[in-house]
């Protein structure tokens, strides 16, 4: 708006002065040379952090000439929001790629300018734009005035937008395999904004916007995989189900039955095929281990805006299961290993039949408030399962307490031998937290609230029955 006001003022001056032929017009008109800004601490930080090391200009002061669509109403960003935003850009994008591909990678492929806009860009059709890339040279980030660095729900879309737009830049440099476009060719539509996420997932797309075009599908796959992290991404894909319910026998309470949602195997397979295409592309085109790139991105999110796993792990929540393999996993305390070793010896000594305790899964039952311990063991040479059901209670901090309810037939057989494990689970309460390994891969951890040195961890997932 400042630029428009200047033009109107200049026009009015010229109209008035044209009536006075003796007036000397050979003089400088104030304002036509552009605004002059004094460099401050923020400008110095941006220069030292982005411009000097990576040749990236960060532009946040308002310049109407940068607005490609003058029909949009936009506002400049507030200065105090700029550095927190760009700190996330650096931590979750530059530092991630630098660690996995070297500093020269960002210097070579990064856009030359980041333009920050304070407001969202509203579009016809009810959509909003969070970011856009122009020819690989400039990335515009919108909605900066609502940025809160410690809020995962705010910074994750920002970082997802950055990775989405950067994927476009990488694809302009090295094209992705054309086979990608043939995985779900009939699902692309200009009407993507009028569908639901469930319908997009059922058609084999990770988001609604992925249906806009193959290039957007590729960028959405890449950015979602990076910013969700392995556990959340896998849970998202594994939660794509068919619009029908299947009834199966209740393994821990026969002869009753339970109802479960049936996985949409076709849609899941399509998304997994796209996922593999992305992984292969990064490896072949840029020699980047995508798994490590993903882990680092998710860890950067966790460092700046941690989430409470206790609010995400439970019946009907993002994660419904914890898969624990004490003999092969890290993150198992000495205290729990003593319990596990005792349980293994107890199971082996139950009878003359050779039984070997292998691992276990904790998952939330279809009935709200119940948790199942599924024990995987070998009886002779036959893989077998035993189920123990517990009532779950929570305190004000969502620490879990388990109370035994029932077990199935195999559970009854194993109960005398596995008592060390079942007693461990029902004694005291457990805090639920994240754990990260040396490769930044995330796990879930249950820790005795009475003893911080007594815990076990495993991979998080979705088990619906």
XYZ file of C-alpha atoms in Angstrom:
465
model
C 0.000 0.000 0.000
C 2.907 2.368 0.627
C 4.014 2.019 -2.973
C 0.528 2.772 -4.261
C 0.275 5.911 -2.107
C 3.586 7.181 -3.432
C 2.475 6.748 -7.029
C -0.788 8.559 -6.437
C 0.991 11.443 -4.712
C 3.521 11.772 -7.514
C 0.750 11.838 -10.126
C -1.120 14.569 -8.302
C 2.043 16.692 -8.064
C 2.706 16.412 -11.772
C -0.891 17.434 -12.604
C -0.709 20.552 -10.486
C 2.752 21.566 -11.635
C 1.873 21.272 -15.302
C -0.287 24.409 -14.951
C 2.745 26.486 -13.895
C 5.020 26.612 -16.918
C 7.640 28.717 -15.157
C 8.058 26.169 -12.343
C 11.425 24.386 -12.278
C 10.641 20.666 -12.445
C 14.262 19.526 -12.556
C 14.459 18.280 -8.985
C 14.310 15.015 -7.064
C 10.865 13.775 -6.028
C 11.023 12.383 -2.487
C 10.148 8.721 -2.143
C 10.771 7.469 -5.671
C 14.185 6.156 -4.729
C 12.692 3.482 -2.472
C 12.677 3.165 1.290
C 16.007 3.322 3.108
C 16.407 1.082 6.149
C 19.029 1.187 8.809
C 20.609 -2.218 9.404
C 19.948 -3.497 12.917
C 20.802 -6.522 15.081
C 18.247 -8.712 13.307
C 19.674 -7.842 9.897
C 23.165 -8.703 11.134
C 21.958 -12.054 12.484
C 20.224 -12.908 9.212
C 23.322 -11.959 7.243
C 25.634 -14.006 9.461
C 23.312 -17.004 9.598
C 21.994 -17.193 6.038
C 23.507 -14.709 3.597
C 27.211 -15.054 4.276
C 27.446 -18.834 4.718
C 24.725 -19.917 2.237
C 24.101 -16.926 -0.055
C 20.450 -16.785 1.010
C 18.800 -13.388 1.399
C 16.016 -13.189 3.983
C 13.659 -10.350 3.135
C 11.062 -9.346 5.698
C 10.634 -5.578 5.310
C 7.667 -4.753 3.140
C 8.294 -4.325 -0.582
C 5.227 -4.247 -2.789
C 7.287 -5.132 -5.847
C 7.811 -8.602 -4.378
C 4.078 -9.330 -4.405
C 3.447 -11.401 -7.513
C -0.340 -11.224 -7.238
C -1.543 -7.699 -6.456
C -5.112 -8.971 -6.011
C -4.096 -10.511 -2.668
C -4.276 -8.546 0.557
C -1.136 -9.253 2.579
C 0.597 -7.665 5.553
C 4.286 -7.521 6.514
C 5.683 -9.713 9.292
C 6.302 -8.369 12.766
C 10.037 -8.048 13.341
C 10.004 -10.059 16.575
C 8.635 -13.085 14.682
C 11.386 -13.158 12.079
C 14.306 -14.659 14.000
C 12.273 -17.435 15.706
C 10.877 -18.416 12.308
C 14.254 -18.493 10.647
C 15.780 -20.407 13.566
C 13.359 -23.216 12.752
C 14.210 -22.912 9.055
C 17.863 -23.380 9.900
C 17.421 -26.151 12.475
C 14.873 -28.186 10.544
C 16.100 -27.665 6.998
C 19.624 -26.244 6.587
C 21.202 -28.098 9.515
C 19.435 -31.330 8.541
C 20.683 -31.310 4.957
C 24.114 -30.056 5.976
C 24.524 -32.960 8.402
C 23.524 -35.557 5.814
C 24.734 -34.047 2.525
C 27.343 -31.443 3.484
C 27.287 -27.640 3.575
C 27.849 -27.366 -0.177
C 24.488 -29.044 -0.819
C 22.539 -26.102 0.577
C 24.861 -23.624 -1.137
C 24.234 -25.364 -4.453
C 20.495 -26.014 -4.341
C 18.969 -23.564 -1.869
C 16.756 -20.750 -3.160
C 18.543 -17.428 -3.217
C 15.834 -15.615 -1.280
C 13.323 -16.222 1.489
C 10.482 -13.712 1.535
C 8.483 -13.522 4.768
C 4.858 -12.376 4.816
C 2.943 -11.743 8.006
C -0.492 -12.991 6.929
C -1.923 -16.014 5.196
C -2.612 -15.764 1.486
C -6.292 -16.521 0.924
C -7.282 -17.980 -2.422
C -10.518 -18.444 -4.315
C -12.182 -21.738 -3.488
C -11.530 -21.405 0.224
C -7.889 -22.522 0.284
C -4.945 -20.702 1.843
C -1.309 -20.645 0.800
C 1.355 -21.297 3.431
C 4.284 -21.108 1.052
C 5.315 -21.026 -2.576
C 8.475 -21.367 -4.622
C 9.270 -19.407 -7.771
C 11.587 -21.043 -10.248
C 13.877 -22.380 -7.564
C 15.105 -18.889 -6.729
C 12.658 -17.597 -4.136
C 10.530 -19.175 -1.417
C 7.744 -17.160 0.191
C 6.542 -18.096 3.677
C 3.187 -16.743 4.815
C 1.488 -16.456 8.228
C 4.672 -15.401 10.039
C 2.772 -13.208 12.508
C 1.146 -16.292 14.041
C 4.434 -18.131 14.487
C 5.207 -19.613 17.920
C 8.478 -21.496 18.028
C 7.477 -23.849 20.849
C 4.102 -24.863 19.375
C 4.395 -28.050 17.305
C 1.048 -27.405 15.608
C 2.442 -24.128 14.271
C 6.058 -24.903 13.435
C 5.385 -28.277 11.823
C 3.295 -26.798 8.951
C 5.995 -24.154 8.437
C 8.732 -26.762 8.222
C 6.557 -29.010 6.062
C 6.038 -26.078 3.676
C 9.786 -25.479 3.458
C 10.524 -29.124 2.688
C 7.661 -29.224 0.186
C 8.974 -26.214 -1.730
C 12.577 -27.432 -1.538
C 11.470 -30.760 -3.020
C 10.167 -28.837 -6.032
C 13.580 -27.193 -6.393
C 15.358 -30.558 -6.203
C 12.920 -32.024 -8.750
C 13.682 -29.147 -11.116
C 17.353 -30.075 -10.851
C 16.942 -33.859 -11.120
C 13.565 -35.184 -12.241
C 11.927 -37.962 -10.246
C 11.122 -41.302 -11.896
C 8.094 -41.076 -14.195
C 6.837 -44.382 -12.794
C 5.702 -42.345 -9.771
C 2.964 -40.695 -11.814
C 1.599 -44.102 -12.827
C 0.991 -45.357 -9.282
C -2.358 -43.537 -8.863
C -2.869 -41.866 -12.273
C -6.646 -41.499 -12.081
C -6.639 -39.794 -8.670
C -5.226 -36.407 -9.690
C -7.812 -33.648 -9.793
C -8.070 -29.870 -9.814
C -10.946 -30.313 -7.358
C -8.666 -31.660 -4.622
C -9.777 -29.000 -2.104
C -13.333 -30.363 -2.146
C -12.421 -33.836 -0.924
C -11.747 -35.129 2.581
C -8.494 -36.465 3.939
C -10.112 -39.881 4.382
C -11.148 -39.957 0.721
C -7.719 -38.782 -0.425
C -6.062 -41.484 1.697
C -8.426 -44.113 0.309
C -7.392 -43.079 -3.216
C -3.719 -43.606 -2.350
C -2.674 -40.042 -1.475
C -1.032 -38.904 1.749
C -2.926 -35.548 1.800
C -5.705 -33.864 -0.163
C -3.248 -31.465 -1.845
C -1.257 -34.451 -3.111
C -4.108 -35.026 -5.551
C -3.534 -31.641 -7.238
C -0.814 -32.936 -9.599
C 1.989 -35.532 -9.677
C 4.614 -32.927 -8.727
C 2.557 -31.845 -5.725
C 2.023 -35.479 -4.792
C 5.784 -35.997 -4.793
C 6.456 -32.894 -2.712
C 3.685 -33.822 -0.261
C 5.032 -37.347 0.152
C 8.534 -36.027 0.825
C 7.518 -33.275 3.230
C 5.075 -35.440 5.209
C 7.591 -38.270 5.555
C 10.235 -35.825 6.784
C 8.145 -33.853 9.259
C 5.966 -36.681 10.617
C 8.895 -38.912 11.545
C 8.841 -42.685 11.094
C 6.488 -43.643 13.919
C 3.816 -41.038 13.172
C 4.078 -41.538 9.410
C 3.745 -45.320 9.710
C 0.808 -44.885 12.078
C -0.830 -42.546 9.570
C -0.461 -44.991 6.673
C -1.447 -48.034 8.737
C -4.591 -46.207 9.889
C -6.004 -46.011 6.355
C -8.946 -48.376 6.547
C -11.863 -49.608 4.486
C -15.349 -48.214 5.168
C -16.498 -51.454 6.791
C -16.126 -53.325 10.054
C -14.931 -56.912 10.488
C -15.936 -59.132 13.416
C -13.370 -61.545 14.869
C -13.182 -63.764 17.960
C -11.989 -61.978 21.077
C -8.591 -63.649 21.799
C -8.665 -62.712 25.473
C -12.320 -63.310 26.249
C -13.780 -66.192 24.230
C -16.421 -66.936 23.009
C -17.175 -63.219 22.583
C -16.310 -61.312 19.428
C -14.877 -57.868 18.806
C -15.195 -55.551 15.833
C -12.269 -53.990 14.052
C -11.652 -51.733 11.081
C -10.225 -53.495 8.045
C -6.995 -52.041 6.575
C -7.268 -50.574 3.085
C -4.468 -52.695 1.671
C -4.685 -51.196 -1.833
C -4.381 -47.595 -0.662
C -1.642 -48.431 1.814
C 0.321 -50.263 -0.879
C 0.051 -47.288 -3.263
C 1.397 -44.876 -0.661
C 4.169 -47.291 0.323
C 5.171 -47.539 -3.350
C 5.358 -43.733 -3.555
C 7.357 -43.721 -0.323
C 9.912 -46.102 -1.813
C 10.168 -43.942 -4.919
C 11.104 -40.949 -2.769
C 13.695 -42.933 -0.798
C 15.269 -44.256 -4.000
C 15.284 -40.798 -5.613
C 17.206 -39.175 -2.760
C 19.726 -42.012 -2.731
C 20.311 -42.170 -6.481
C 20.085 -38.461 -7.295
C 21.892 -36.999 -4.284
C 23.419 -39.918 -2.310
C 21.257 -38.983 0.705
C 20.066 -41.561 3.217
C 16.441 -40.484 3.475
C 15.840 -42.300 6.761
C 18.551 -40.302 8.479
C 17.318 -37.083 6.860
C 13.841 -37.875 8.213
C 15.108 -38.716 11.698
C 17.109 -35.498 11.944
C 14.170 -33.399 10.741
C 11.825 -34.933 13.280
C 14.419 -34.554 16.023
C 14.793 -30.850 15.189
C 11.053 -30.486 15.655
C 11.236 -32.336 18.962
C 14.082 -30.160 20.244
C 12.231 -26.937 19.544
C 8.625 -27.985 20.160
C 8.487 -31.266 22.082
C 5.225 -33.187 22.322
C 3.975 -35.171 25.286
C 3.823 -38.815 24.184
C 1.471 -39.568 27.070
C -1.199 -37.557 25.220
C -0.584 -39.440 21.947
C -0.397 -43.031 23.220
C -3.713 -44.607 24.145
C -7.037 -45.967 22.997
C -8.141 -44.172 19.816
C -5.025 -41.975 19.812
C -2.206 -41.518 17.307
C -0.270 -44.494 18.674
C -2.023 -47.550 20.065
C 0.811 -50.054 20.454
C 4.355 -50.435 21.772
C 6.447 -53.284 20.339
C 9.224 -54.380 22.702
C 12.070 -56.782 21.917
C 14.311 -56.657 25.013
C 16.996 -58.976 23.622
C 17.551 -56.843 20.518
C 16.595 -53.300 21.485
C 18.454 -50.444 23.067
C 16.705 -48.419 25.730
C 16.165 -51.321 28.126
C 17.270 -50.717 31.706
C 19.295 -53.235 33.712
C 16.398 -53.482 36.132
C 13.954 -54.497 33.426
C 16.460 -56.892 31.821
C 16.647 -58.731 35.144
C 12.859 -59.055 35.068
C 12.926 -60.211 31.448
C 15.657 -62.799 32.048
C 13.717 -64.192 34.995
C 10.532 -64.398 32.900
C 12.360 -66.190 30.082
C 13.741 -68.771 32.489
C 10.304 -69.193 34.065
C 8.599 -69.822 30.725
C 11.291 -72.308 29.693
C 10.743 -74.249 32.945
C 6.935 -74.526 32.760
C 6.874 -78.127 31.433
C 8.682 -80.601 29.253
C 7.528 -78.714 26.148
C 10.276 -76.387 25.001
C 9.026 -72.818 25.222
C 11.042 -69.715 24.384
C 9.900 -66.205 25.316
C 10.689 -63.930 22.354
C 9.174 -60.436 22.729
C 5.924 -58.678 23.556
C 3.509 -55.978 22.458
C 1.430 -53.646 24.592
C -1.623 -52.422 22.704
C -4.902 -50.768 23.543
C -7.962 -52.908 23.218
C -11.055 -51.907 21.214
C -12.793 -51.566 24.564
C -11.831 -48.201 25.995
C -9.710 -48.335 29.121
C -8.156 -51.737 28.478
C -4.591 -52.616 27.520
C -3.418 -55.987 26.202
C -0.060 -57.627 26.815
C 0.523 -59.882 23.814
C 3.413 -62.261 24.464
C 5.147 -63.779 21.469
C 6.763 -67.120 22.243
C 7.716 -70.390 20.593
C 6.232 -73.662 21.762
C 8.466 -76.361 20.361
C 8.837 -75.087 16.804
C 5.429 -73.379 16.673
C 5.084 -69.586 16.994
C 2.446 -68.865 19.623
C 0.654 -65.945 21.290
C -0.596 -65.385 24.812
C -2.844 -62.480 25.832
C -3.231 -60.728 29.185
C -5.754 -57.908 29.552
C -5.378 -55.010 32.003
C -7.504 -52.101 33.060
C -5.727 -48.796 32.495
C -5.998 -45.859 34.882
C -4.287 -42.466 34.639
C -3.294 -39.864 37.180
C -3.268 -36.111 36.560
C 0.054 -36.392 34.680
C -1.186 -39.306 32.528
C 1.042 -41.775 34.305
C -0.389 -45.248 33.686
C -1.384 -47.859 36.253
C -2.323 -51.378 35.079
C -4.678 -53.736 36.909
C -5.064 -57.354 35.773
C -8.487 -58.283 34.332
C -8.284 -61.568 32.370
C -6.185 -63.750 30.069
C -6.699 -66.307 27.307
C -5.870 -70.035 27.404
C -2.234 -69.610 26.373
C -1.968 -66.868 28.945
C -3.123 -69.285 31.623
C -0.443 -71.748 30.515
C 2.299 -69.104 30.588
C 1.144 -67.278 33.724
C 3.240 -69.209 36.304
C 6.418 -68.744 34.289
C 5.903 -65.164 33.189
C 4.933 -63.843 36.599
C 8.088 -61.691 36.858
C 6.942 -59.687 33.809
C 3.267 -59.431 34.762
C 4.161 -58.369 38.317
C 6.500 -55.717 36.914
C 3.660 -54.276 34.825
C 1.145 -54.183 37.675
C 3.420 -52.783 40.380
C 3.392 -49.006 40.616
C 2.756 -46.627 37.727
C 4.556 -45.762 34.494
C 5.461 -42.461 32.881
C 5.224 -42.403 29.079
C 7.945 -40.537 27.195
C 9.957 -40.353 23.981
C 13.395 -41.848 23.532
C 15.813 -41.183 20.660
C 18.698 -43.432 19.659
C 22.087 -42.463 18.226
C 20.537 -42.196 14.744
C 17.774 -39.867 16.060
C 15.118 -42.540 15.534
C 12.218 -42.180 17.965
C 10.792 -44.782 20.335
C 8.285 -44.881 23.137
C 9.517 -45.494 26.674
C 7.693 -46.578 29.827
C 9.509 -45.671 33.037
C 8.610 -46.597 36.603
C 7.550 -43.390 38.335
C 9.127 -44.742 41.522
C 12.485 -45.480 39.866
C 13.858 -43.460 36.950
C 16.425 -46.211 36.336
C 13.776 -48.842 35.631
C 12.315 -48.653 32.111
C 11.781 -50.361 28.768
C 11.163 -48.968 25.294
C 9.971 -50.070 21.895
C 8.694 -48.967 18.509
C 5.367 -47.165 18.406
C 2.632 -48.235 16.068
C -1.064 -48.789 15.460
C -2.666 -52.076 16.514
C -6.444 -52.098 16.265
C -7.147 -55.544 17.679
